[in-house]
PDB file of C-alpha atoms in Angstrom:
ATOM      1  CA  MET A   1      -0.002   0.012   0.099  1.00  0.00           C
ATOM      2  CA  HIS A   2       1.295   3.392  -0.821  1.00  0.00           C
ATOM      3  CA  ALA A   3       2.309   5.872   1.934  1.00  0.00           C
ATOM      4  CA  LEU A   4       0.789   8.963   0.386  1.00  0.00           C
ATOM      5  CA  ASN A   5      -0.505   8.311  -3.080  1.00  0.00           C
ATOM      6  CA  HIS A   6       0.799   6.632  -6.320  1.00  0.00           C
ATOM      7  CA  THR A   7       2.091   9.795  -7.842  1.00  0.00           C
ATOM      8  CA  LEU A   8       3.933  11.014  -4.766  1.00  0.00           C
ATOM      9  CA  ASP A   9       5.439   7.622  -4.006  1.00  0.00           C
ATOM     10  CA  GLN A  10       6.583   7.284  -7.383  1.00  0.00           C
ATOM     11  CA  LYS A  11       8.356  10.735  -7.428  1.00  0.00           C
ATOM     12  CA  VAL A  12       9.992   9.873  -4.160  1.00  0.00           C
ATOM     13  CA  LEU A  13      11.226   6.550  -5.307  1.00  0.00           C
ATOM     14  CA  ASP A  14      12.427   8.266  -8.632  1.00  0.00           C
ATOM     15  CA  ALA A  15      14.286  10.821  -6.428  1.00  0.00           C
ATOM     16  CA  ASP A  16      16.107   8.222  -4.326  1.00  0.00           C
ATOM     17  CA  GLY A  17      19.549   9.401  -3.567  1.00  0.00           C
ATOM     18  CA  ARG A  18      19.001  12.983  -4.631  1.00  0.00           C
ATOM     19  CA  TYR A  19      16.822  16.018  -3.926  1.00  0.00           C
ATOM     20  CA  LEU A  20      13.371  16.474  -5.397  1.00  0.00           C
ATOM     21  CA  ASN A  21      13.369  18.796  -8.450  1.00  0.00           C
ATOM     22  CA  THR A  22      10.925  21.549  -9.039  1.00  0.00           C
ATOM     23  CA  GLN A  23       8.312  19.380 -10.871  1.00  0.00           C
ATOM     24  CA  GLU A  24       8.460  16.799  -8.209  1.00  0.00           C
ATOM     25  CA  LEU A  25       8.210  19.455  -5.486  1.00  0.00           C
ATOM     26  CA  ASN A  26       5.266  21.041  -7.387  1.00  0.00           C
ATOM     27  CA  ALA A  27       3.315  17.718  -7.117  1.00  0.00           C
ATOM     28  CA  LEU A  28       3.956  17.716  -3.290  1.00  0.00           C
ATOM     29  CA  GLU A  29       2.952  21.303  -3.005  1.00  0.00           C
ATOM     30  CA  GLN A  30      -0.452  20.496  -4.882  1.00  0.00           C
ATOM     31  CA  TYR A  31      -0.957  17.488  -2.676  1.00  0.00           C
ATOM     32  CA  ALA A  32      -0.696  19.614   0.467  1.00  0.00           C
ATOM     33  CA  GLN A  33      -2.620  22.788  -0.755  1.00  0.00           C
ATOM     34  CA  SER A  34      -5.652  20.597  -1.876  1.00  0.00           C
ATOM     35  CA  TYR A  35      -5.612  18.744   1.537  1.00  0.00           C
ATOM     36  CA  VAL A  36      -8.376  20.892   3.108  1.00  0.00           C
ATOM     37  CA  ASN A  37     -10.823  20.417   0.173  1.00  0.00           C
ATOM     38  CA  ARG A  38     -10.217  16.710   0.051  1.00  0.00           C
ATOM     39  CA  MET A  39     -10.489  16.101   3.689  1.00  0.00           C
ATOM     40  CA  GLU A  40     -13.892  18.045   3.754  1.00  0.00           C
ATOM     41  CA  ALA A  41     -15.101  16.011   0.675  1.00  0.00           C
ATOM     42  CA  TYR A  42     -14.156  12.825   2.441  1.00  0.00           C
ATOM     43  CA  GLN A  43     -15.930  13.844   5.708  1.00  0.00           C
ATOM     44  CA  GLN A  44     -19.044  14.803   3.728  1.00  0.00           C
ATOM     45  CA  LEU A  45     -19.193  11.689   1.750  1.00  0.00           C
ATOM     46  CA  ARG A  46     -18.568   9.519   4.928  1.00  0.00           C
ATOM     47  CA  ASP A  47     -21.214  11.364   6.810  1.00  0.00           C
ATOM     48  CA  ARG A  48     -23.842  11.281   4.203  1.00  0.00           C
ATOM     49  CA  SER A  49     -23.133   8.031   2.662  1.00  0.00           C
ATOM     50  CA  ARG A  50     -26.093   6.083   3.870  1.00  0.00           C
ATOM     51  CA  ASP A  51     -28.641   8.964   2.648  1.00  0.00           C
ATOM     52  CA  LEU A  52     -26.853   9.281  -0.625  1.00  0.00           C
ATOM     53  CA  VAL A  53     -27.005   5.485  -1.379  1.00  0.00           C
ATOM     54  CA  THR A  54     -30.638   5.349  -0.212  1.00  0.00           C
ATOM     55  CA  GLN A  55     -31.533   8.236  -2.646  1.00  0.00           C
ATOM     56  CA  ALA A  56     -29.905   6.481  -5.602  1.00  0.00           C
ATOM     57  CA  LEU A  57     -31.574   3.130  -4.783  1.00  0.00           C
ATOM     58  CA  THR A  58     -35.008   4.606  -4.337  1.00  0.00           C
ATOM     59  CA  LYS A  59     -34.855   6.302  -7.642  1.00  0.00           C
ATOM     60  CA  LEU A  60     -33.546   2.948  -9.246  1.00  0.00           C
ATOM     61  CA  GLY A  61     -36.486   1.066  -7.421  1.00  0.00           C
ATOM     62  CA  GLN A  62     -38.944   3.201  -9.145  1.00  0.00           C
ATOM     63  CA  ALA A  63     -37.821   1.838 -12.583  1.00  0.00           C
ATOM     64  CA  HIS A  64     -36.573  -1.533 -11.476  1.00  0.00           C
ATOM     65  CA  ILE A  65     -38.955  -2.753  -8.750  1.00  0.00           C
ATOM     66  CA  GLU A  66     -38.256  -6.366  -9.159  1.00  0.00           C
ATOM     67  CA  LEU A  67     -34.444  -5.891  -9.191  1.00  0.00           C
ATOM     68  CA  MET A  68     -34.805  -4.026  -5.725  1.00  0.00           C
ATOM     69  CA  GLN A  69     -37.025  -6.600  -4.233  1.00  0.00           C
ATOM     70  CA  LYS A  70     -34.391  -9.360  -4.878  1.00  0.00           C
ATOM     71  CA  HIS A  71     -31.052  -7.544  -4.746  1.00  0.00           C
ATOM     72  CA  LYS A  72     -31.526  -4.283  -2.523  1.00  0.00           C
ATOM     73  CA  ALA A  73     -29.285  -5.455   0.331  1.00  0.00           C
ATOM     74  CA  ARG A  74     -26.429  -6.334  -2.153  1.00  0.00           C
ATOM     75  CA  CYS A  75     -26.757  -3.163  -4.060  1.00  0.00           C
ATOM     76  CA  GLU A  76     -26.636  -1.208  -0.843  1.00  0.00           C
ATOM     77  CA  TYR A  77     -23.453  -3.146   0.276  1.00  0.00           C
ATOM     78  CA  ASP A  78     -21.762  -2.629  -3.112  1.00  0.00           C
ATOM     79  CA  MET A  79     -22.686   1.055  -3.465  1.00  0.00           C
ATOM     80  CA  SER A  80     -21.686   1.800   0.005  1.00  0.00           C
ATOM     81  CA  GLU A  81     -18.351   0.072  -0.346  1.00  0.00           C
ATOM     82  CA  THR A  82     -17.815   2.018  -3.587  1.00  0.00           C
ATOM     83  CA  LEU A  83     -18.508   5.197  -2.188  1.00  0.00           C
ATOM     84  CA  ARG A  84     -16.176   4.510   0.878  1.00  0.00           C
ATOM     85  CA  TYR A  85     -13.390   3.826  -1.638  1.00  0.00           C
ATOM     86  CA  VAL A  86     -14.252   6.931  -3.509  1.00  0.00           C
ATOM     87  CA  ALA A  87     -14.117   9.077  -0.483  1.00  0.00           C
ATOM     88  CA  LEU A  88     -10.839   7.522   0.569  1.00  0.00           C
ATOM     89  CA  SER A  89      -9.165   7.943  -2.847  1.00  0.00           C
ATOM     90  CA  ILE A  90     -10.295  11.478  -2.791  1.00  0.00           C
ATOM     91  CA  LEU A  91      -8.554  11.914   0.670  1.00  0.00           C
ATOM     92  CA  ARG A  92      -5.485  10.191  -0.753  1.00  0.00           C
ATOM     93  CA  ASP A  93      -5.751  12.166  -4.021  1.00  0.00           C
ATOM     94  CA  ASP A  94      -5.167   8.750  -5.677  1.00  0.00           C
ATOM     95  CA  GLU A  95      -7.205   7.455  -8.720  1.00  0.00           C
ATOM     96  CA  VAL A  96      -4.706   4.636  -9.013  1.00  0.00           C
ATOM     97  CA  PHE A  97      -5.527   3.367  -5.603  1.00  0.00           C
ATOM     98  CA  PHE A  98      -9.180   3.461  -6.459  1.00  0.00           C
ATOM     99  CA  LYS A  99      -8.652   1.360  -9.793  1.00  0.00           C
ATOM    100  CA  GLU A 100      -6.467  -1.162  -7.890  1.00  0.00           C
ATOM    101  CA  GLN A 101      -8.369  -1.422  -4.705  1.00  0.00           C
ATOM    102  CA  MET A 102     -12.053  -1.230  -6.019  1.00  0.00           C
ATOM    103  CA  MET A 103     -12.632  -1.282  -9.682  1.00  0.00           C
ATOM    104  CA  SER A 104     -11.364  -4.766 -10.354  1.00  0.00           C
ATOM    105  CA  TRP A 105     -13.710  -6.171  -7.554  1.00  0.00           C
ATOM    106  CA  LEU A 106     -16.572  -4.174  -8.651  1.00  0.00           C
ATOM    107  CA  ASP A 107     -16.308  -4.966 -12.279  1.00  0.00           C
ATOM    108  CA  THR A 108     -15.819  -8.638 -11.517  1.00  0.00           C
ATOM    109  CA  ILE A 109     -18.813  -8.780  -9.169  1.00  0.00           C
ATOM    110  CA  LEU A 110     -21.054  -6.928 -11.647  1.00  0.00           C
ATOM    111  CA  LEU A 111     -19.920  -8.977 -14.652  1.00  0.00           C
ATOM    112  CA  ALA A 112     -20.868 -12.173 -12.796  1.00  0.00           C
ATOM    113  CA  HIS A 113     -24.485 -10.784 -11.928  1.00  0.00           C
ATOM    114  CA  LYS A 114     -24.987  -9.454 -15.472  1.00  0.00           C
ATOM    115  CA  ARG A 115     -26.456  -6.204 -14.180  1.00  0.00           C
ATOM    116  CA  HIS A 116     -24.295  -3.531 -15.822  1.00  0.00           C
ATOM    117  CA  ASP A 117     -26.992  -1.497 -17.241  1.00  0.00           C
ATOM    118  CA  GLN A 118     -28.980  -1.088 -14.106  1.00  0.00           C
ATOM    119  CA  CYS A 119     -25.849  -0.668 -12.022  1.00  0.00           C
ATOM    120  CA  ALA A 120     -24.546   2.151 -14.513  1.00  0.00           C
ATOM    121  CA  THR A 121     -27.886   3.766 -13.847  1.00  0.00           C
ATOM    122  CA  ALA A 122     -27.614   3.280 -10.113  1.00  0.00           C
ATOM    123  CA  TYR A 123     -24.338   4.846  -9.928  1.00  0.00           C
ATOM    124  CA  ARG A 124     -25.491   7.785 -12.134  1.00  0.00           C
ATOM    125  CA  TYR A 125     -28.286   8.383  -9.651  1.00  0.00           C
ATOM    126  CA  LEU A 126     -25.636   8.266  -6.834  1.00  0.00           C
ATOM    127  CA  LEU A 127     -23.667  10.954  -8.440  1.00  0.00           C
ATOM    128  CA  ASP A 128     -26.811  12.990  -9.070  1.00  0.00           C
ATOM    129  CA  ALA A 129     -27.477  12.743  -5.153  1.00  0.00           C
ATOM    130  CA  ILE A 130     -23.966  13.926  -4.607  1.00  0.00           C
ATOM    131  CA  ASN A 131     -24.361  16.808  -6.957  1.00  0.00           C
ATOM    132  CA  ALA A 132     -27.646  17.875  -5.372  1.00  0.00           C
ATOM    133  CA  ASP A 133     -26.832  17.396  -1.779  1.00  0.00           C
ATOM    134  CA  LEU A 134     -23.086  18.303  -1.370  1.00  0.00           C
ATOM    135  CA  PRO A 135     -21.075  21.218  -2.258  1.00  0.00           C
ATOM    136  CA  SER A 136     -19.685  21.696  -5.682  1.00  0.00           C
ATOM    137  CA  THR A 137     -16.067  21.191  -4.582  1.00  0.00           C
ATOM    138  CA  THR A 138     -17.163  17.656  -3.399  1.00  0.00           C
ATOM    139  CA  SER A 139     -19.046  16.917  -6.616  1.00  0.00           C
ATOM    140  CA  ALA A 140     -15.954  18.005  -8.589  1.00  0.00           C
ATOM    141  CA  LEU A 141     -13.781  15.739  -6.657  1.00  0.00           C
ATOM    142  CA  ALA A 142     -16.109  12.687  -6.923  1.00  0.00           C
ATOM    143  CA  ARG A 143     -17.145  13.091 -10.439  1.00  0.00           C
ATOM    144  CA  PRO A 144     -14.095  11.319 -12.160  1.00  0.00           C
ATOM    145  CA  TYR A 145     -14.446   8.256 -10.025  1.00  0.00           C
ATOM    146  CA  PHE A 146     -18.246   7.987 -10.940  1.00  0.00           C
ATOM    147  CA  ASP A 147     -17.524   8.722 -14.577  1.00  0.00           C
ATOM    148  CA  GLY A 148     -14.990   5.912 -14.539  1.00  0.00           C
ATOM    149  CA  ILE A 149     -17.290   3.648 -12.831  1.00  0.00           C
ATOM    150  CA  ILE A 150     -20.204   4.217 -15.182  1.00  0.00           C
ATOM    151  CA  LEU A 151     -17.969   4.162 -18.174  1.00  0.00           C
ATOM    152  CA  THR A 152     -16.511   0.723 -17.083  1.00  0.00           C
ATOM    153  CA  LEU A 153     -20.087  -0.741 -16.559  1.00  0.00           C
ATOM    154  CA  GLN A 154     -21.464   0.689 -19.994  1.00  0.00           C
ATOM    155  CA  SER A 155     -18.499  -0.881 -21.789  1.00  0.00           C
ATOM    156  CA  HIS A 156     -19.900  -4.250 -20.909  1.00  0.00           C
ATOM    157  CA  ALA A 157     -23.628  -3.518 -21.808  1.00  0.00           C
TER     158      ALA A 157
END
């Protein structure tokens, strides 16, 4: 597991035995300067996770009643775990961590259940809930993760 994030770990490893150059220091400075926004986004996602997932699944349930009757608990678990990893990845400022730790698992699980289209819709609804209920800075930090999830799910449909 990376100490900070994938990018910073790589820059430190590349600089082994020498001082960091200006470009490498800029990455570290950017990481430090964005910490407050990332921490706030993490806390908002953590604190509102249950409500956000419930909103998304309620909306999904209106169109897919049978799916929710059979798989609601599994959907809640998967979406809650995904949202937890999104929040943690935002805090770490590390999309590589998210892809390595979450996307392989999520893609494999959903591929096995053959529910890509409905799941893509559910994650779109989750992003909509984030956009509606949380500050725009949090939405902006979360969007790349959800865009990647939705794109991956749609690629199997």
